[in-house]
Coordinates of C-alpha atoms in Angstrom, one line a residue:
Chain A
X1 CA 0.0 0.0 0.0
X2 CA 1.4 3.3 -0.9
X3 CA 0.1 6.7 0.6
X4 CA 0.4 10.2 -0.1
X5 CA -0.3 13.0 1.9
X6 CA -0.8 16.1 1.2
X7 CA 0.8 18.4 3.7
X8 CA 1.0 22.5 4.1
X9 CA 1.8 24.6 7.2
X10 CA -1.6 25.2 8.5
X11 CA -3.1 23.5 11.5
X12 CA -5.1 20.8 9.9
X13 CA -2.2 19.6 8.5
X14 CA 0.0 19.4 11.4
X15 CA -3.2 17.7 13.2
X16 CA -4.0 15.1 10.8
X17 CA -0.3 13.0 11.3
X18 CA -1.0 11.2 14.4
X19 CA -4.0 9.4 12.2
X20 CA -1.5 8.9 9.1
X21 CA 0.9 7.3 11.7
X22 CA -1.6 4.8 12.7
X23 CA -2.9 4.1 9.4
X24 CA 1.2 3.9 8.5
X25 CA 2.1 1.6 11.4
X26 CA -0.9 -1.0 10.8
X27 CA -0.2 -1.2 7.5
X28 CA 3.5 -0.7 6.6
X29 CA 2.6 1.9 4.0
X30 CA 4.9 3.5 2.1
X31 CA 4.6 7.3 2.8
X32 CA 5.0 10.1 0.5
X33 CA 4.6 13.4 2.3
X34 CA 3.6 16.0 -0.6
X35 CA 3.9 20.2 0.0
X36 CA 3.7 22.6 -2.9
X37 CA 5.2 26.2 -2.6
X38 CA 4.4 29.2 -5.2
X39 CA 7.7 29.7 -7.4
X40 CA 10.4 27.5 -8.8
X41 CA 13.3 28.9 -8.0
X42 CA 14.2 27.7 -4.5
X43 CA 12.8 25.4 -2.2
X44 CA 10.9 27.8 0.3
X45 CA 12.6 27.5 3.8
X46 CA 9.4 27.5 6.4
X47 CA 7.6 24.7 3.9
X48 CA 10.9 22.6 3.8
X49 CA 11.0 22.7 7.5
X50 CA 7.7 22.1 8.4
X51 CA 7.5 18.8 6.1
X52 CA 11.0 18.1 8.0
X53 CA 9.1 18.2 11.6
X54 CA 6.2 16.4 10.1
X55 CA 8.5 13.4 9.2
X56 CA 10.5 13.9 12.5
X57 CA 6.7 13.4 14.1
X58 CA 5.3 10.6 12.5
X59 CA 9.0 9.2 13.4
X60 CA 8.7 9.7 17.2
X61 CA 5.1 7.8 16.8
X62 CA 7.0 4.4 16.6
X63 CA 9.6 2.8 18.6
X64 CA 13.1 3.2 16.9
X65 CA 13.7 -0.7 16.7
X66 CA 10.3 -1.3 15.1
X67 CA 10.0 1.3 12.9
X68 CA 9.2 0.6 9.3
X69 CA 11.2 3.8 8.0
X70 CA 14.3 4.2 8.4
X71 CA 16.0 7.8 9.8
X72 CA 16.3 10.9 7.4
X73 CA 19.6 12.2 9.3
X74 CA 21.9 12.0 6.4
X75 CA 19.5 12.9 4.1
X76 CA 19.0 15.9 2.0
X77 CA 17.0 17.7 -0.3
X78 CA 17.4 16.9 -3.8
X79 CA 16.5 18.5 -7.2
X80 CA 14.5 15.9 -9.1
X81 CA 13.5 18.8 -11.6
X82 CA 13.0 22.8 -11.5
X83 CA 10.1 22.9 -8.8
X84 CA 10.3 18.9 -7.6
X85 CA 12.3 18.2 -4.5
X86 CA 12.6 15.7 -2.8
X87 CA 14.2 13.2 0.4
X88 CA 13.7 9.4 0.8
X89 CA 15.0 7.0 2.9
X90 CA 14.3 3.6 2.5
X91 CA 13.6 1.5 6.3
X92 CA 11.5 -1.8 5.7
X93 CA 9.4 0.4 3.6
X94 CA 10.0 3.6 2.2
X95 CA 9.5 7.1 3.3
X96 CA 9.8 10.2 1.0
X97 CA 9.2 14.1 1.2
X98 CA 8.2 15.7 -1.9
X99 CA 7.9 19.6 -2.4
X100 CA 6.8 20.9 -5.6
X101 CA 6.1 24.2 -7.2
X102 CA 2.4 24.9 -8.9
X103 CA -1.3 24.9 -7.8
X104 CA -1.8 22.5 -5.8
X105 CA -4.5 20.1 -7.3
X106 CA -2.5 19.8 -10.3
X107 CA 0.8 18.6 -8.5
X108 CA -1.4 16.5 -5.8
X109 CA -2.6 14.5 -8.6
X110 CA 0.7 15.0 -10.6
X111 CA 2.4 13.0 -8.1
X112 CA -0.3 10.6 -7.3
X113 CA -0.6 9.5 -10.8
X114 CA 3.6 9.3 -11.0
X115 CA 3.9 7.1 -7.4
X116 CA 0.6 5.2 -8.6
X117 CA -0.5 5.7 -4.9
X118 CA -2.9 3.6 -3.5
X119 CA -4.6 6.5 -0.7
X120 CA -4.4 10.2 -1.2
X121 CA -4.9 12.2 2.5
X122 CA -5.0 15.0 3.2
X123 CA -6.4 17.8 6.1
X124 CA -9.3 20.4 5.8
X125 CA -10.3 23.6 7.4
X126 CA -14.0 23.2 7.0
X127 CA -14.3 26.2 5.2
X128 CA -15.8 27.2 1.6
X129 CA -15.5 23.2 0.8
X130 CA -12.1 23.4 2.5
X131 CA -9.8 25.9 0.9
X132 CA -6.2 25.5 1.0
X133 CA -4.0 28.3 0.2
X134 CA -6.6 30.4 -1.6
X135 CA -7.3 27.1 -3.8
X136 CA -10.9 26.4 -2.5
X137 CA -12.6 22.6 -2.9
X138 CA -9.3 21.3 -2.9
X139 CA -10.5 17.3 -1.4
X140 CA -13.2 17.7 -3.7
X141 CA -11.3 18.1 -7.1
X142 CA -8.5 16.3 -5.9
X143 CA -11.3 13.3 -5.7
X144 CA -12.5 14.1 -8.7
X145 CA -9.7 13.5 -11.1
X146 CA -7.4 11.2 -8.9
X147 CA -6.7 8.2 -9.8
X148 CA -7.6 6.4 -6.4
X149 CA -9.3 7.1 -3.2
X150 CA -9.1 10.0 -1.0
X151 CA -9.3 10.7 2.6
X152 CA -10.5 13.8 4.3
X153 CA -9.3 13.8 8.0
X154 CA -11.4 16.8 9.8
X155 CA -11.1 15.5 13.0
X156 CA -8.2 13.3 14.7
X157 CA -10.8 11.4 17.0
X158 CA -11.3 7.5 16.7
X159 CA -14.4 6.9 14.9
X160 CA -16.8 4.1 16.7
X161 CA -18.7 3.3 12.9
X162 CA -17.4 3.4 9.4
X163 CA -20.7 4.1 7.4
X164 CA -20.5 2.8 3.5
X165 CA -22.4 4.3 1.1
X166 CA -23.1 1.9 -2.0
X167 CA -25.2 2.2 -5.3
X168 CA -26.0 -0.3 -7.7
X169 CA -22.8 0.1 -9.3
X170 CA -20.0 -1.7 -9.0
X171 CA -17.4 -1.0 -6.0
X172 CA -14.4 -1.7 -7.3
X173 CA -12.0 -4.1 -5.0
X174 CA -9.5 -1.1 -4.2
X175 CA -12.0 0.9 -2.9
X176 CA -13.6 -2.5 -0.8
X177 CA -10.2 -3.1 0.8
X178 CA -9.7 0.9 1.9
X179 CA -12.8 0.2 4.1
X180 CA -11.7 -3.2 5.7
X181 CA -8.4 -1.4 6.7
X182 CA -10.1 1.8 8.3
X183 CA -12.3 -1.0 9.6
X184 CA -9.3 -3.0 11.5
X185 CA -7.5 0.9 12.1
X186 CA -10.5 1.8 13.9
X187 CA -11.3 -1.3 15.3
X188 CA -14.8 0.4 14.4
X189 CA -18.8 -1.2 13.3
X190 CA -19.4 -1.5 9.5
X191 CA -22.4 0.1 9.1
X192 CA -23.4 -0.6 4.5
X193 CA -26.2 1.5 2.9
X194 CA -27.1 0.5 0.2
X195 CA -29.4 3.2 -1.7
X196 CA -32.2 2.4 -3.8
X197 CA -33.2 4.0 -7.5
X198 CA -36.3 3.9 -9.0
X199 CA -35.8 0.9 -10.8
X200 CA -37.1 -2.3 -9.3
X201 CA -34.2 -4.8 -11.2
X202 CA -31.7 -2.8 -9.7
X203 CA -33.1 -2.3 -6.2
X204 CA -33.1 -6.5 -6.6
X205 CA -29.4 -5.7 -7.4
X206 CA -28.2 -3.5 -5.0
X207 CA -30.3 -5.6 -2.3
X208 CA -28.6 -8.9 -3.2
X209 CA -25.3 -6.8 -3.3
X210 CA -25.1 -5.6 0.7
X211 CA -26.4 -9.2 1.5
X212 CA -23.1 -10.7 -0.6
X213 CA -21.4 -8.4 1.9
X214 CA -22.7 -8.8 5.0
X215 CA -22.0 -12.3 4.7
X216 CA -18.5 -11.7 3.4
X217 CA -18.2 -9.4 6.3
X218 CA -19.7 -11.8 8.9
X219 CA -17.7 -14.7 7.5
X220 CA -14.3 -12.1 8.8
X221 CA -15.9 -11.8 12.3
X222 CA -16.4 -8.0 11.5
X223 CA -19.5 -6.4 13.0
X224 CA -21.6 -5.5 10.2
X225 CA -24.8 -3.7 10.0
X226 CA -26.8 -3.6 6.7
X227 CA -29.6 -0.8 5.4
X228 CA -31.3 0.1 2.7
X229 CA -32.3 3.5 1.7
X230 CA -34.5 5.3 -0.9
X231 CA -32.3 7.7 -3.1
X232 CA -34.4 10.4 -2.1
X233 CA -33.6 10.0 1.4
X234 CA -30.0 9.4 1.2
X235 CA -28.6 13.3 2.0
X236 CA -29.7 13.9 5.0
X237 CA -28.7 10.4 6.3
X238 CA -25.4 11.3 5.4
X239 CA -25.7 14.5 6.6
X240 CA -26.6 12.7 9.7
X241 CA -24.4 9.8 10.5
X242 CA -21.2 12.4 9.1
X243 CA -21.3 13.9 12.5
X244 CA -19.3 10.8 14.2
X245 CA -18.7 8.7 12.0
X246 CA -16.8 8.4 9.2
X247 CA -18.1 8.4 5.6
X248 CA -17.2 6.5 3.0
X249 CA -18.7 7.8 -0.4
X250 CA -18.4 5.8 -3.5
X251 CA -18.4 8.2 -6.0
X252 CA -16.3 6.1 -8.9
X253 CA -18.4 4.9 -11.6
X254 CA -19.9 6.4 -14.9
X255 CA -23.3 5.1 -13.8
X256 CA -23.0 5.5 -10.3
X257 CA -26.1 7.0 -8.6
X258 CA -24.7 8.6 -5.9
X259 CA -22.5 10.3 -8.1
X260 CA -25.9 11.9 -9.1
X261 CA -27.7 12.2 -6.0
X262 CA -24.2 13.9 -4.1
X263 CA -23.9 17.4 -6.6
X264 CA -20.6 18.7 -6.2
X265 CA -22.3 21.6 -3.9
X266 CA -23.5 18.8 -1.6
X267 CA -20.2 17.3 -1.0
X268 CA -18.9 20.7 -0.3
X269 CA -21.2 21.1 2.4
X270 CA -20.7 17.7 3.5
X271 CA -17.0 18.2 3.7
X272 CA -18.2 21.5 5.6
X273 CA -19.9 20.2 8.3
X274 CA -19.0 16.8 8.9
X275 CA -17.6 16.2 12.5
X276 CA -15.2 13.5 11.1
X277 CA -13.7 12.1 8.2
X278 CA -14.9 11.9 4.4
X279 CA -13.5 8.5 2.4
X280 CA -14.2 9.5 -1.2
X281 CA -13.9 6.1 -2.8
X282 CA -12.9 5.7 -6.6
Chain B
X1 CA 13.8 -25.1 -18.5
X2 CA 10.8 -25.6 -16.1
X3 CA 13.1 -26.3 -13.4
X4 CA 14.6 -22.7 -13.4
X5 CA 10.9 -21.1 -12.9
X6 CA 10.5 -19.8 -9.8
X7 CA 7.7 -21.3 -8.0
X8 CA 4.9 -19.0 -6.6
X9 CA 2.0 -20.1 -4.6
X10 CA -1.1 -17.5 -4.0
X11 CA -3.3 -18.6 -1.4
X12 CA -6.5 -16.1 -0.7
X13 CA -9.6 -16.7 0.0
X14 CA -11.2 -13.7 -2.5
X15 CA -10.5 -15.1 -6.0
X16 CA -10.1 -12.2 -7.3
X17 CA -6.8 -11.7 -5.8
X18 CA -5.3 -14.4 -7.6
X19 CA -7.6 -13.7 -10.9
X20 CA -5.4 -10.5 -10.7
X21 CA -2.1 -11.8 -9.5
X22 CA -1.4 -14.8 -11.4
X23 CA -1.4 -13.5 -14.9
X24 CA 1.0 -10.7 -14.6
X25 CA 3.6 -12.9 -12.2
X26 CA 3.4 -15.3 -15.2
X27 CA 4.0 -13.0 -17.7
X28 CA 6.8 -12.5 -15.8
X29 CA 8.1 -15.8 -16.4
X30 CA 6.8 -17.2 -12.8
X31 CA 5.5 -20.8 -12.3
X32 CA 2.3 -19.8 -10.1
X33 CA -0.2 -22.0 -8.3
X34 CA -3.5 -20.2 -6.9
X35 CA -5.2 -21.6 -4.3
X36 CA -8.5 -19.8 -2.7
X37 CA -8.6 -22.8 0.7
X38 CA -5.7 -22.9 3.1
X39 CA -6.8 -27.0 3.3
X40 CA -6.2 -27.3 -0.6
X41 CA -2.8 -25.1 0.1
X42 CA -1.5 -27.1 2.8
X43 CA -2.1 -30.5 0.7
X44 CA -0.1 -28.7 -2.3
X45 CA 2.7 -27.9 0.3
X46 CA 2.7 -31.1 1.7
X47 CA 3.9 -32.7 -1.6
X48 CA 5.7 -29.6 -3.0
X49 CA 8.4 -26.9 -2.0
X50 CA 7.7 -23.5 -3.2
X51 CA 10.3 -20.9 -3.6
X52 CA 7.7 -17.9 -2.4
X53 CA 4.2 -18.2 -1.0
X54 CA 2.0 -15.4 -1.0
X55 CA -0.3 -15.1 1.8
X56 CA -3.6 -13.6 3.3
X57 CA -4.1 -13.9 6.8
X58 CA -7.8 -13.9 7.9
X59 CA -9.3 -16.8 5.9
X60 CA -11.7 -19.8 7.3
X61 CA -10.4 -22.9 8.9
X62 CA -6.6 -22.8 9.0
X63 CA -5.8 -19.0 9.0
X64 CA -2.6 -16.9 7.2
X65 CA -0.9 -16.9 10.1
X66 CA -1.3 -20.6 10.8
X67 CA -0.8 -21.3 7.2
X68 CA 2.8 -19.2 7.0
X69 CA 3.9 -21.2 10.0
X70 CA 3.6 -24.2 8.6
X71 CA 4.9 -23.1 5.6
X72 CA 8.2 -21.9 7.5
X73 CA 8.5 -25.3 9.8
X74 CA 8.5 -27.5 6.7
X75 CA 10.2 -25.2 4.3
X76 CA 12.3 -22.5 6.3
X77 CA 13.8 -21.5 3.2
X78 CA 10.7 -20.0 1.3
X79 CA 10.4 -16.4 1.6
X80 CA 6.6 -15.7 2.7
X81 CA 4.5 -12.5 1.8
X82 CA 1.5 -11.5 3.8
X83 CA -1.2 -9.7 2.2
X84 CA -3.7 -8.5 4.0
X85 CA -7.1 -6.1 4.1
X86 CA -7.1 -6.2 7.6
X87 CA -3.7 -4.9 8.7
X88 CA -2.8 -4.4 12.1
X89 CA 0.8 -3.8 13.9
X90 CA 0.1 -7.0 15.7
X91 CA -0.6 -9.2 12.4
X92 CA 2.9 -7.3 11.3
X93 CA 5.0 -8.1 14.3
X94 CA 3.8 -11.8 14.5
X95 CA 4.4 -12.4 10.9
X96 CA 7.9 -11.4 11.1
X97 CA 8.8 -13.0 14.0
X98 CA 7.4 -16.1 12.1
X99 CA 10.1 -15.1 9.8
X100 CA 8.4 -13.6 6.6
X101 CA 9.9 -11.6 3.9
X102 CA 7.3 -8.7 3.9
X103 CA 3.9 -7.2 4.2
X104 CA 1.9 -5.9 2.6
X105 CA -1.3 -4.1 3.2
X106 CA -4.5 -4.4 0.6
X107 CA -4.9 -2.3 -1.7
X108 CA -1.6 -2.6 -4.0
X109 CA -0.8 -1.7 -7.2
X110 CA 0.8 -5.1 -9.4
X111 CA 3.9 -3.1 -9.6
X112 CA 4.5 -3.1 -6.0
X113 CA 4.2 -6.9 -5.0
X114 CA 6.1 -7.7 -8.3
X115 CA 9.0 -5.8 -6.7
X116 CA 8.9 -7.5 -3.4
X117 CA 8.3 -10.8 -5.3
X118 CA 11.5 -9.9 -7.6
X119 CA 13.3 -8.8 -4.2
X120 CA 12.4 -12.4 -2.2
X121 CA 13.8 -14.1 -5.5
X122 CA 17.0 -12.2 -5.6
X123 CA 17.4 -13.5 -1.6
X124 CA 16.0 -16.7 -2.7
X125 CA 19.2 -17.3 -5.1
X126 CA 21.6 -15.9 -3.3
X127 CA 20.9 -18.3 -0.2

């Protein structure tokens, strides 16, 4: 599994590492940390310090003999290319700060696409959609042309459910496998909805669908709860269950209905008020 | 010729794993055996030495973990890789005191367990 997070020197940033170092320790990840700076032509000093303390803090989450990443001590920055820097140092898995120059949707999914990452996380202010650095929506587009899944850490707390929004598409196994391991990370409920259209061989479909995984789910010994939901009522559950636990939205497929039902406005606002995290699957 | 092939063997309970798996480690020139039961795994093993078994852990009857053991008491010299969807620091620790190459949490990209494969080959040969 490879992660990248997207890292800047606000708050939400600095508060969203203790959950990437869980997520990191169950899962030997390899970790990219990502910050972009305006301007190519120097690495900015308070940005290549702060990713410097952010990998010094994930460090001091693990013991040093059972670290999975090995020290950065020796390391330095390195010009990759005008505007790409970066540091890696290679433990039992591999660790690497990136800083590149541009707006920062574009190198986000720049470098997810290059590292083929698995996870994209990142922080979020709450505000206008969250807005990072005058970019506003930045989850949101990020989700939107990524190439995998993204995670929206708004609050640091342990969620008690991991609710899973599904559709009559289908999931694909990527995005299946995120939620068992926020699942395990959590050690957290499974709570599937499975939303209904308005057409009856499909609501057959997406019934048979969540029973498929509430037996595959039962079968792993992992508390499972199963729903169904009419399409018209589906945003203000997730409005609702978003305030403690954390959503996971499958917005991946041409035909997906959700991808309908959730505007981009309604996401915003989910990403807005929700009290805890956002899984945007793809 | 045959002989030369390095010997794989997938055991995972979701047969999609191996649906993906198997034709790209091929391609690569891998002799690979899928198995989605740890029973049928165990039988293969008992008659059979593998260079490198691939692994999940939480599976019915005779688990990953139980599985890689046995694995590692018959065969000491095959390198093990654990995949997993349900990773935890525990499942980590105990699988590498049971003496197993790597780890490797679900979801990952082909390219990433081909290089771990490629790297438990390269220690394969050189032991």
């Amino acid at each position: 599994m490879k992660i990248l997070v997207a890292l800047d020197t606000e708050d939400y940033s600095n508060k969203i590492l203790k959950n990437v170092a869980r997520l990191a320790g169950n899962t030997l990840a390899d970790i990219i940390f990502l910050g972009i700076q305006e301007g190519t032509e120097k690495l900015a000093g308070p940005l290549a310090d702060t990713m410097l303390k952010y990998q010094q803090d994930l460090a001091s989450c693990f013991n040093r003999e059972e670290s999975p990443y090995a020290d950065f001590d020796a390391e330095q920055w390195q010009e990759k290319q005008p505007g790409d820097w970066y540091m890696a140092s290679r433990g039992m898995k591999e660790f690497t700060l990136r800083i590149r120059s541009g707006s920062i949707v574009k190198e986000v999914l720049s470098v997810a696409r290059e590292t083929e990452c698995d996870l994209i996380i990142l922080g979020c202010n709450g505000t206008a959609g969250c807005e990072w650095n005058g970019e506003w929506n930045v989850p949101l587009r990020i989700a939107e042309g990524g190439p995998c899944s993204v995670l929206v850490i708004k609050d640091v707390k342990r969620v008690k459910q991991i609710v899973s929004i599904l559709d009559q598409s289908t999931v694909s196994q990527e995005a299946m496998e995120l939620i068992n391991q926020l699942v395990t990370l959590n050690d957290s409920g499974l709570n599937i909805v499975g939303v209904k259209g308005k057409n009856e061989r499909k609501e057959t479909e997406i019934e048979q669908r969540i029973v498929d995984l509430l037996r595959y789910y039962n079968d792993r010994k992992i508390s499972t709860w199963i729903k169904l939901i009419n399409s018209d009522d589906v945003q203000d559950y997730v409005t609702g269950a978003s305030v403690d636990a954390t959503v996971a939205l499958w917005m991946g497929g041409k035909q997906s209905l959700l991808k309908k039902i959730f505007s981009r406005t309604m996401v915003e606002k989910l990403l807005e008020t929700s009290g805890s995290s956002l899984l945007i699957l793809r | 010729m045959e002989n030369n092939q390095t010997s794989i063997l997938i055991l995972d309970d979701e047969p999609i794993v191996s649906k993906r798996l198997r034709p790209s480690l091929e391609k690569k020139g891998y002799k690979v055996e899928a198995f989605t039961t740890s029973k049928e795994a165990l039988e293969r093993i008992e008659e059979h030495e593998f260079d490198i078994v691939v692994t999940d852990l939480k599976m019915e009857g005779v688990d990953g973990m139980q599985f890689l053991t046995l694995v590692k008491e018959k065969y000491p010299d095959t390198e093990v890789i654990v995949i997993t969807g349900f990773a935890t620091m525990a499942t980590a620790k105990e699988s590498f005191t049971k003496g197993v190459f790597d780890f490797l949490a679900k979801p990952f990209k082909l390219g990433e367990i081909a290089e771990v494969i490629a790297r438990a080959e390269a220690k394969r040969k050189r032991n």
